[in-house]
Amino acid sequence: MAIKSGFIVKMLQAGVIATALTGAVSAIAHDTDNEKLNQALHSDYRSDAAARDEYRHPAETLSFFGVEPDMTVVEIWPGGGWYTDILAAYLRDSGTFYAAHFNPNSDVAYFKRSREAFGKKMAEHPERYDQVKLSVFNPPDQYDIAPVGSADAVLTFRNAHNWYMNGGGEKRLLAAFSSFYRALKPGGVLGVVDHRLPEDRDDAEQQTSGYIKQSVIESVAKQAGFVLADTSDINANPKDTANHEKGVWTLPPSYRLGDVDRAKYQAIGESDRMTLKFVKPKK
């Protein structure tokens, strides 16, 4: 059946075709973004790291946090670069990516070694990492992770417990979250994944176990000015009791007990984790 031009004009004026076209373009863009994320996840150099995907669910986690390839994203304490490998590729063409690592001049030997190894990895593979911007996150002294108000998202994976442990407590955690707040744009997202301590357990366990209560994270984030936008069980693991001889490091991939009960801990898998999405309010 032929469609008269006058009918098309009327439909355009009514916004029907415009709405349909907008939806189609959005769907195409979303599929393109997903393809770009899939490419990053299935890069050849992730062949070993991808073994952890079943526990860490990077595609679902980044989608939950709303990370898009044209965003400015800060990853806090990337360690060896497990998530960096994904984010650097995903954001390479149209986004900006800051890796806020340890102070290269730290007095802590582990911090210094880790930062040197990360820098070496970046330098040896410019085809992957030459667009990565290195910054420093070194509480309680340095928090300049990115220019103030520049980031669309700040992401931290299994780090918040470190700032709480060893006497840091909520004070140091608040200082960290406040720095994330400063770096974010209004409306920007703070994504937190961490080992979850059951709420009915003794608070003192947070000092040594590597686990931290979700209520503590939520409380400190609120104090820093964030609003809790959503929570997810993407990275939950009901097999994990959060009660192990060597804390969370008893489980894979650390296996602090070596071969002792290794099969048992392998069957449990990686830790039970909270996945929290906070937003810096628009004022």
mmCIF file of C-alpha atoms in Angstrom:
data_model
loop_
_atom_site.group_PDB
_atom_site.id
_atom_site.type_symbol
_atom_site.label_atom_id
_atom_site.label_comp_id
_atom_site.label_asym_id
_atom_site.label_seq_id
_atom_site.Cartn_x
_atom_site.Cartn_y
_atom_site.Cartn_z
ATOM 1 C CA MET A 1 0.000 0.000 0.000
ATOM 2 C CA ALA A 2 1.388 3.387 -0.990
ATOM 3 C CA ILE A 3 1.832 5.960 1.750
ATOM 4 C CA LYS A 4 1.040 9.510 0.754
ATOM 5 C CA SER A 5 3.600 12.211 1.506
ATOM 6 C CA GLY A 6 1.006 14.245 3.345
ATOM 7 C CA PHE A 7 0.500 11.363 5.760
ATOM 8 C CA ILE A 8 4.250 11.214 6.426
ATOM 9 C CA VAL A 9 4.343 14.943 7.116
ATOM 10 C CA LYS A 10 1.501 14.623 9.588
ATOM 11 C CA MET A 11 3.200 11.718 11.284
ATOM 12 C CA LEU A 12 6.442 13.665 11.552
ATOM 13 C CA GLN A 13 4.585 16.601 12.994
ATOM 14 C CA ALA A 14 3.028 14.285 15.537
ATOM 15 C CA GLY A 15 6.463 13.008 16.465
ATOM 16 C CA VAL A 16 5.605 9.375 15.738
ATOM 17 C CA ILE A 17 8.292 8.698 13.115
ATOM 18 C CA ALA A 18 10.816 10.849 14.981
ATOM 19 C CA THR A 19 10.256 8.815 18.111
ATOM 20 C CA ALA A 20 10.595 5.548 16.220
ATOM 21 C CA LEU A 21 13.807 6.695 14.554
ATOM 22 C CA THR A 22 15.246 7.879 17.867
ATOM 23 C CA GLY A 23 14.514 4.498 19.395
ATOM 24 C CA ALA A 24 16.097 2.692 16.473
ATOM 25 C CA VAL A 25 19.240 4.830 16.638
ATOM 26 C CA SER A 26 19.493 4.282 20.392
ATOM 27 C CA ALA A 27 19.160 0.526 19.948
ATOM 28 C CA ILE A 28 21.869 0.494 17.268
ATOM 29 C CA ALA A 29 24.187 2.579 19.482
ATOM 30 C CA HIS A 30 23.575 0.250 22.428
ATOM 31 C CA ASP A 31 24.338 -2.816 20.302
ATOM 32 C CA THR A 32 27.517 -1.131 19.074
ATOM 33 C CA ASP A 33 28.594 -0.376 22.637
ATOM 34 C CA ASN A 34 27.904 -3.958 23.661
ATOM 35 C CA GLU A 35 29.980 -5.187 20.748
ATOM 36 C CA LYS A 36 32.838 -2.936 21.811
ATOM 37 C CA LEU A 37 32.629 -4.301 25.351
ATOM 38 C CA ASN A 38 32.517 -7.858 24.024
ATOM 39 C CA GLN A 39 35.627 -7.185 21.968
ATOM 40 C CA ALA A 40 37.421 -5.869 25.051
ATOM 41 C CA LEU A 41 36.360 -8.896 27.085
ATOM 42 C CA HIS A 42 37.468 -11.384 24.452
ATOM 43 C CA SER A 43 40.846 -9.892 23.606
ATOM 44 C CA ASP A 44 43.574 -12.525 23.177
ATOM 45 C CA TYR A 45 45.658 -11.050 25.990
ATOM 46 C CA ARG A 46 42.801 -11.682 28.443
ATOM 47 C CA SER A 47 42.863 -15.446 27.863
ATOM 48 C CA ASP A 48 44.240 -16.149 31.355
ATOM 49 C CA ALA A 49 42.390 -13.336 33.130
ATOM 50 C CA ALA A 50 39.071 -14.425 31.620
ATOM 51 C CA ALA A 51 39.099 -17.474 33.889
ATOM 52 C CA ARG A 52 37.937 -15.102 36.655
ATOM 53 C CA ASP A 53 34.985 -13.755 34.634
ATOM 54 C CA GLU A 54 32.650 -16.375 36.058
ATOM 55 C CA TYR A 55 33.214 -14.885 39.520
ATOM 56 C CA ARG A 56 33.611 -11.221 38.666
ATOM 57 C CA HIS A 57 31.023 -10.813 35.892
ATOM 58 C CA PRO A 58 32.692 -7.798 34.248
ATOM 59 C CA ALA A 59 30.143 -7.323 31.452
ATOM 60 C CA GLU A 60 27.192 -7.342 33.832
ATOM 61 C CA THR A 61 29.017 -5.247 36.427
ATOM 62 C CA LEU A 62 30.073 -2.490 34.030
ATOM 63 C CA SER A 63 26.602 -2.442 32.498
ATOM 64 C CA PHE A 64 25.055 -2.159 35.963
ATOM 65 C CA PHE A 65 27.273 0.844 36.695
ATOM 66 C CA GLY A 66 26.226 2.362 33.363
ATOM 67 C CA VAL A 67 29.731 2.641 31.934
ATOM 68 C CA GLU A 68 29.704 3.746 28.289
ATOM 69 C CA PRO A 69 32.661 3.912 25.852
ATOM 70 C CA ASP A 70 32.625 7.724 25.585
ATOM 71 C CA MET A 71 32.812 8.365 29.331
ATOM 72 C CA THR A 72 35.598 9.625 31.556
ATOM 73 C CA VAL A 73 36.220 6.782 34.011
ATOM 74 C CA VAL A 74 38.587 6.449 36.969
ATOM 75 C CA GLU A 75 39.604 3.051 38.286
ATOM 76 C CA ILE A 76 40.942 3.161 41.845
ATOM 77 C CA TRP A 77 43.906 0.951 42.764
ATOM 78 C CA PRO A 78 43.873 -1.235 39.642
ATOM 79 C CA GLY A 79 46.517 -3.598 41.049
ATOM 80 C CA GLY A 80 47.841 -5.773 38.239
ATOM 81 C CA GLY A 81 45.254 -4.406 35.838
ATOM 82 C CA TRP A 82 42.547 -7.065 35.676
ATOM 83 C CA TYR A 83 39.802 -4.497 35.058
ATOM 84 C CA THR A 84 42.245 -2.090 33.405
ATOM 85 C CA ASP A 85 42.649 -4.510 30.508
ATOM 86 C CA ILE A 86 38.919 -4.259 29.861
ATOM 87 C CA LEU A 87 38.428 -0.559 30.505
ATOM 88 C CA ALA A 88 41.487 0.597 28.564
ATOM 89 C CA ALA A 89 40.206 -1.177 25.459
ATOM 90 C CA TYR A 90 36.574 -0.196 25.962
ATOM 91 C CA LEU A 91 37.303 3.516 26.480
ATOM 92 C CA ARG A 92 40.270 3.778 24.112
ATOM 93 C CA ASP A 93 38.628 5.312 21.044
ATOM 94 C CA SER A 94 36.145 7.788 22.465
ATOM 95 C CA GLY A 95 36.517 7.880 26.251
ATOM 96 C CA THR A 96 39.080 8.915 28.868
ATOM 97 C CA PHE A 97 40.494 6.462 31.368
ATOM 98 C CA TYR A 98 42.416 7.247 34.560
ATOM 99 C CA ALA A 99 44.165 4.477 36.477
ATOM 100 C CA ALA A 100 44.624 5.832 40.010
ATOM 101 C CA HIS A 101 47.373 3.574 41.308
ATOM 102 C CA PHE A 102 49.762 3.542 44.269
ATOM 103 C CA ASN A 103 52.386 6.230 44.763
ATOM 104 C CA PRO A 104 55.456 5.120 42.736
ATOM 105 C CA ASN A 105 57.636 6.571 45.514
ATOM 106 C CA SER A 106 55.753 4.863 48.337
ATOM 107 C CA ASP A 107 57.632 3.710 51.425
ATOM 108 C CA VAL A 108 55.495 0.568 51.373
ATOM 109 C CA ALA A 109 57.449 -2.061 49.448
ATOM 110 C CA TYR A 110 54.341 -3.843 48.116
ATOM 111 C CA PHE A 111 52.843 -0.577 46.832
ATOM 112 C CA LYS A 112 56.077 0.353 45.102
ATOM 113 C CA ARG A 113 56.504 -3.064 43.459
ATOM 114 C CA SER A 114 52.899 -3.155 42.302
ATOM 115 C CA ARG A 115 53.078 0.349 40.816
ATOM 116 C CA GLU A 116 56.367 -0.449 39.038
ATOM 117 C CA ALA A 117 54.935 -3.644 37.561
ATOM 118 C CA PHE A 118 51.820 -1.805 36.400
ATOM 119 C CA GLY A 119 53.891 0.964 34.793
ATOM 120 C CA LYS A 120 56.086 -1.598 33.065
ATOM 121 C CA LYS A 121 53.023 -3.349 31.690
ATOM 122 C CA MET A 122 51.719 -0.036 30.324
ATOM 123 C CA ALA A 123 55.070 0.817 28.716
ATOM 124 C CA GLU A 124 55.579 -2.598 27.127
ATOM 125 C CA HIS A 125 52.197 -2.578 25.392
ATOM 126 C CA PRO A 126 51.502 0.945 24.077
ATOM 127 C CA GLU A 127 49.099 -0.510 21.526
ATOM 128 C CA ARG A 128 46.792 -1.249 24.453
ATOM 129 C CA TYR A 129 47.630 1.305 27.103
ATOM 130 C CA ASP A 130 49.056 4.461 25.528
ATOM 131 C CA GLN A 131 45.783 6.289 26.202
ATOM 132 C CA VAL A 132 45.702 5.362 29.898
ATOM 133 C CA LYS A 133 46.275 8.326 32.207
ATOM 134 C CA LEU A 134 48.132 7.328 35.375
ATOM 135 C CA SER A 135 47.295 9.175 38.581
ATOM 136 C CA VAL A 136 47.927 8.570 42.280
ATOM 137 C CA PHE A 137 45.595 7.491 45.045
ATOM 138 C CA ASN A 138 47.590 7.223 48.251
ATOM 139 C CA PRO A 139 45.514 7.705 51.403
ATOM 140 C CA PRO A 140 45.903 9.469 53.728
ATOM 141 C CA ASP A 141 48.186 11.821 51.762
ATOM 142 C CA GLN A 142 47.299 11.910 48.052
ATOM 143 C CA TYR A 143 43.841 11.856 46.519
ATOM 144 C CA ASP A 144 44.287 13.619 43.166
ATOM 145 C CA ILE A 145 42.770 10.865 41.055
ATOM 146 C CA ALA A 146 41.420 13.136 38.275
ATOM 147 C CA PRO A 147 40.568 16.807 37.719
ATOM 148 C CA VAL A 148 37.757 18.049 39.952
ATOM 149 C CA GLY A 149 34.326 17.459 38.418
ATOM 150 C CA SER A 150 35.690 15.654 35.362
ATOM 151 C CA ALA A 151 34.668 12.009 35.817
ATOM 152 C CA ASP A 152 31.471 10.308 34.729
ATOM 153 C CA ALA A 153 32.292 7.268 36.848
ATOM 154 C CA VAL A 154 34.708 6.253 39.581
ATOM 155 C CA LEU A 155 35.041 2.500 40.030
ATOM 156 C CA THR A 156 36.674 0.553 42.833
ATOM 157 C CA PHE A 157 36.863 -3.216 42.871
ATOM 158 C CA ARG A 158 37.670 -5.012 46.150
ATOM 159 C CA ASN A 159 39.517 -2.068 47.686
ATOM 160 C CA ALA A 160 37.284 -0.360 50.252
ATOM 161 C CA HIS A 161 38.094 -2.968 52.914
ATOM 162 C CA ASN A 162 41.772 -1.989 52.593
ATOM 163 C CA TRP A 163 41.084 1.607 53.560
ATOM 164 C CA TYR A 164 39.037 0.448 56.536
ATOM 165 C CA MET A 165 41.565 -2.112 57.769
ATOM 166 C CA ASN A 166 44.662 -1.566 59.868
ATOM 167 C CA GLY A 167 43.174 1.241 61.924
ATOM 168 C CA GLY A 168 41.841 3.271 59.031
ATOM 169 C CA GLY A 169 38.217 2.722 59.926
ATOM 170 C CA GLU A 170 35.393 4.912 58.695
ATOM 171 C CA LYS A 171 37.552 8.050 58.857
ATOM 172 C CA ARG A 172 39.907 6.891 56.120
ATOM 173 C CA LEU A 173 37.073 5.364 54.138
ATOM 174 C CA LEU A 174 35.258 8.703 54.237
ATOM 175 C CA ALA A 175 38.362 10.548 53.052
ATOM 176 C CA ALA A 176 38.582 8.163 50.104
ATOM 177 C CA PHE A 177 34.912 8.484 49.183
ATOM 178 C CA SER A 178 35.069 12.263 49.520
ATOM 179 C CA SER A 179 37.895 12.355 46.974
ATOM 180 C CA PHE A 180 35.778 10.286 44.600
ATOM 181 C CA TYR A 181 32.928 12.742 45.096
ATOM 182 C CA ARG A 182 35.184 15.674 44.163
ATOM 183 C CA ALA A 183 36.389 13.992 40.989
ATOM 184 C CA LEU A 184 32.886 13.180 39.752
ATOM 185 C CA LYS A 185 30.589 15.362 37.718
ATOM 186 C CA PRO A 186 27.137 16.056 39.171
ATOM 187 C CA GLY A 187 25.143 12.957 38.268
ATOM 188 C CA GLY A 188 28.325 10.881 38.112
ATOM 189 C CA VAL A 189 28.461 7.304 39.403
ATOM 190 C CA LEU A 190 30.561 5.702 42.098
ATOM 191 C CA GLY A 191 30.642 1.934 41.572
ATOM 192 C CA VAL A 192 31.788 -0.216 44.491
ATOM 193 C CA VAL A 193 32.424 -3.955 44.552
ATOM 194 C CA ASP A 194 33.792 -5.481 47.748
ATOM 195 C CA HIS A 195 33.901 -8.563 49.945
ATOM 196 C CA ARG A 196 30.755 -8.585 52.087
ATOM 197 C CA LEU A 197 30.768 -9.305 55.810
ATOM 198 C CA PRO A 198 27.352 -10.445 57.129
ATOM 199 C CA GLU A 199 25.649 -7.720 59.128
ATOM 200 C CA ASP A 200 25.285 -9.877 62.248
ATOM 201 C CA ARG A 201 29.033 -10.401 62.618
ATOM 202 C CA ASP A 202 31.367 -8.554 64.984
ATOM 203 C CA ASP A 203 32.519 -5.203 63.585
ATOM 204 C CA ALA A 204 36.056 -6.056 64.683
ATOM 205 C CA GLU A 205 36.289 -8.675 61.924
ATOM 206 C CA GLN A 206 36.451 -5.836 59.414
ATOM 207 C CA GLN A 207 39.918 -4.940 60.687
ATOM 208 C CA THR A 208 41.593 -8.185 59.659
ATOM 209 C CA SER A 209 39.382 -10.411 57.512
ATOM 210 C CA GLY A 210 39.279 -8.464 54.248
ATOM 211 C CA TYR A 211 35.486 -8.408 54.492
ATOM 212 C CA ILE A 212 33.441 -5.295 55.218
ATOM 213 C CA LYS A 213 29.774 -4.708 56.001
ATOM 214 C CA GLN A 214 27.558 -3.277 53.305
ATOM 215 C CA SER A 215 25.938 -0.996 55.873
ATOM 216 C CA VAL A 216 29.335 0.605 56.558
ATOM 217 C CA ILE A 217 29.942 1.305 52.878
ATOM 218 C CA GLU A 218 26.465 2.761 52.470
ATOM 219 C CA SER A 219 26.800 4.927 55.586
ATOM 220 C CA VAL A 220 30.179 6.341 54.616
ATOM 221 C CA ALA A 221 29.066 7.009 51.041
ATOM 222 C CA LYS A 222 26.074 8.933 52.383
ATOM 223 C CA GLN A 223 28.357 10.978 54.639
ATOM 224 C CA ALA A 224 30.465 11.835 51.586
ATOM 225 C CA GLY A 225 27.368 13.182 49.827
ATOM 226 C CA PHE A 226 26.390 10.227 47.656
ATOM 227 C CA VAL A 227 22.939 8.783 47.136
ATOM 228 C CA LEU A 228 22.528 5.018 46.851
ATOM 229 C CA ALA A 229 20.977 4.473 43.430
ATOM 230 C CA ASP A 230 20.892 0.689 43.241
ATOM 231 C CA THR A 231 22.340 -2.572 44.523
ATOM 232 C CA SER A 232 22.904 -5.851 42.745
ATOM 233 C CA ASP A 233 23.671 -9.492 43.536
ATOM 234 C CA ILE A 234 25.664 -9.865 40.310
ATOM 235 C CA ASN A 235 28.755 -10.757 42.322
ATOM 236 C CA ALA A 236 27.075 -12.486 45.256
ATOM 237 C CA ASN A 237 28.243 -15.956 46.316
ATOM 238 C CA PRO A 238 26.005 -17.709 48.878
ATOM 239 C CA LYS A 239 28.617 -20.478 49.259
ATOM 240 C CA ASP A 240 30.968 -18.057 50.998
ATOM 241 C CA THR A 241 30.528 -17.911 54.787
ATOM 242 C CA ALA A 242 33.075 -15.072 55.129
ATOM 243 C CA ASN A 243 34.599 -17.079 57.972
ATOM 244 C CA HIS A 244 37.987 -18.472 56.977
ATOM 245 C CA GLU A 245 41.309 -19.007 58.726
ATOM 246 C CA LYS A 246 43.188 -16.527 56.549
ATOM 247 C CA GLY A 247 40.248 -14.256 55.891
ATOM 248 C CA VAL A 248 39.111 -13.619 52.340
ATOM 249 C CA TRP A 249 42.585 -14.547 51.096
ATOM 250 C CA THR A 250 41.856 -18.170 51.983
ATOM 251 C CA LEU A 251 39.668 -18.323 48.890
ATOM 252 C CA PRO A 252 40.752 -18.228 45.245
ATOM 253 C CA PRO A 253 42.635 -16.700 43.646
ATOM 254 C CA SER A 254 44.925 -16.169 46.695
ATOM 255 C CA TYR A 255 44.747 -19.588 48.412
ATOM 256 C CA ARG A 256 46.726 -18.403 51.444
ATOM 257 C CA LEU A 257 46.595 -21.899 52.950
ATOM 258 C CA GLY A 258 48.348 -23.336 49.947
ATOM 259 C CA ASP A 259 47.243 -26.900 49.265
ATOM 260 C CA VAL A 260 45.423 -27.272 52.598
ATOM 261 C CA ASP A 261 41.734 -27.902 51.774
ATOM 262 C CA ARG A 262 42.352 -26.355 48.367
ATOM 263 C CA ALA A 263 39.592 -28.348 46.691
ATOM 264 C CA LYS A 264 37.149 -27.150 49.353
ATOM 265 C CA TYR A 265 37.939 -23.501 48.741
ATOM 266 C CA GLN A 266 38.023 -23.966 44.997
ATOM 267 C CA ALA A 267 34.485 -25.344 45.224
ATOM 268 C CA ILE A 268 33.391 -22.225 47.120
ATOM 269 C CA GLY A 269 34.933 -19.939 44.517
ATOM 270 C CA GLU A 270 35.716 -16.270 44.981
ATOM 271 C CA SER A 271 34.161 -14.272 47.809
ATOM 272 C CA ASP A 272 30.607 -13.106 48.323
ATOM 273 C CA ARG A 273 30.587 -9.515 47.081
ATOM 274 C CA MET A 274 28.320 -6.521 47.277
ATOM 275 C CA THR A 275 27.854 -4.447 44.121
ATOM 276 C CA LEU A 276 26.714 -0.913 44.912
ATOM 277 C CA LYS A 277 25.900 1.998 42.630
ATOM 278 C CA PHE A 278 26.034 5.472 44.158
ATOM 279 C CA VAL A 279 25.322 8.775 42.443
ATOM 280 C CA LYS A 280 26.607 12.288 43.075
ATOM 281 C CA PRO A 281 23.417 14.367 43.123
ATOM 282 C CA LYS A 282 22.787 17.005 40.503
ATOM 283 C CA LYS A 283 22.428 20.361 42.206
#
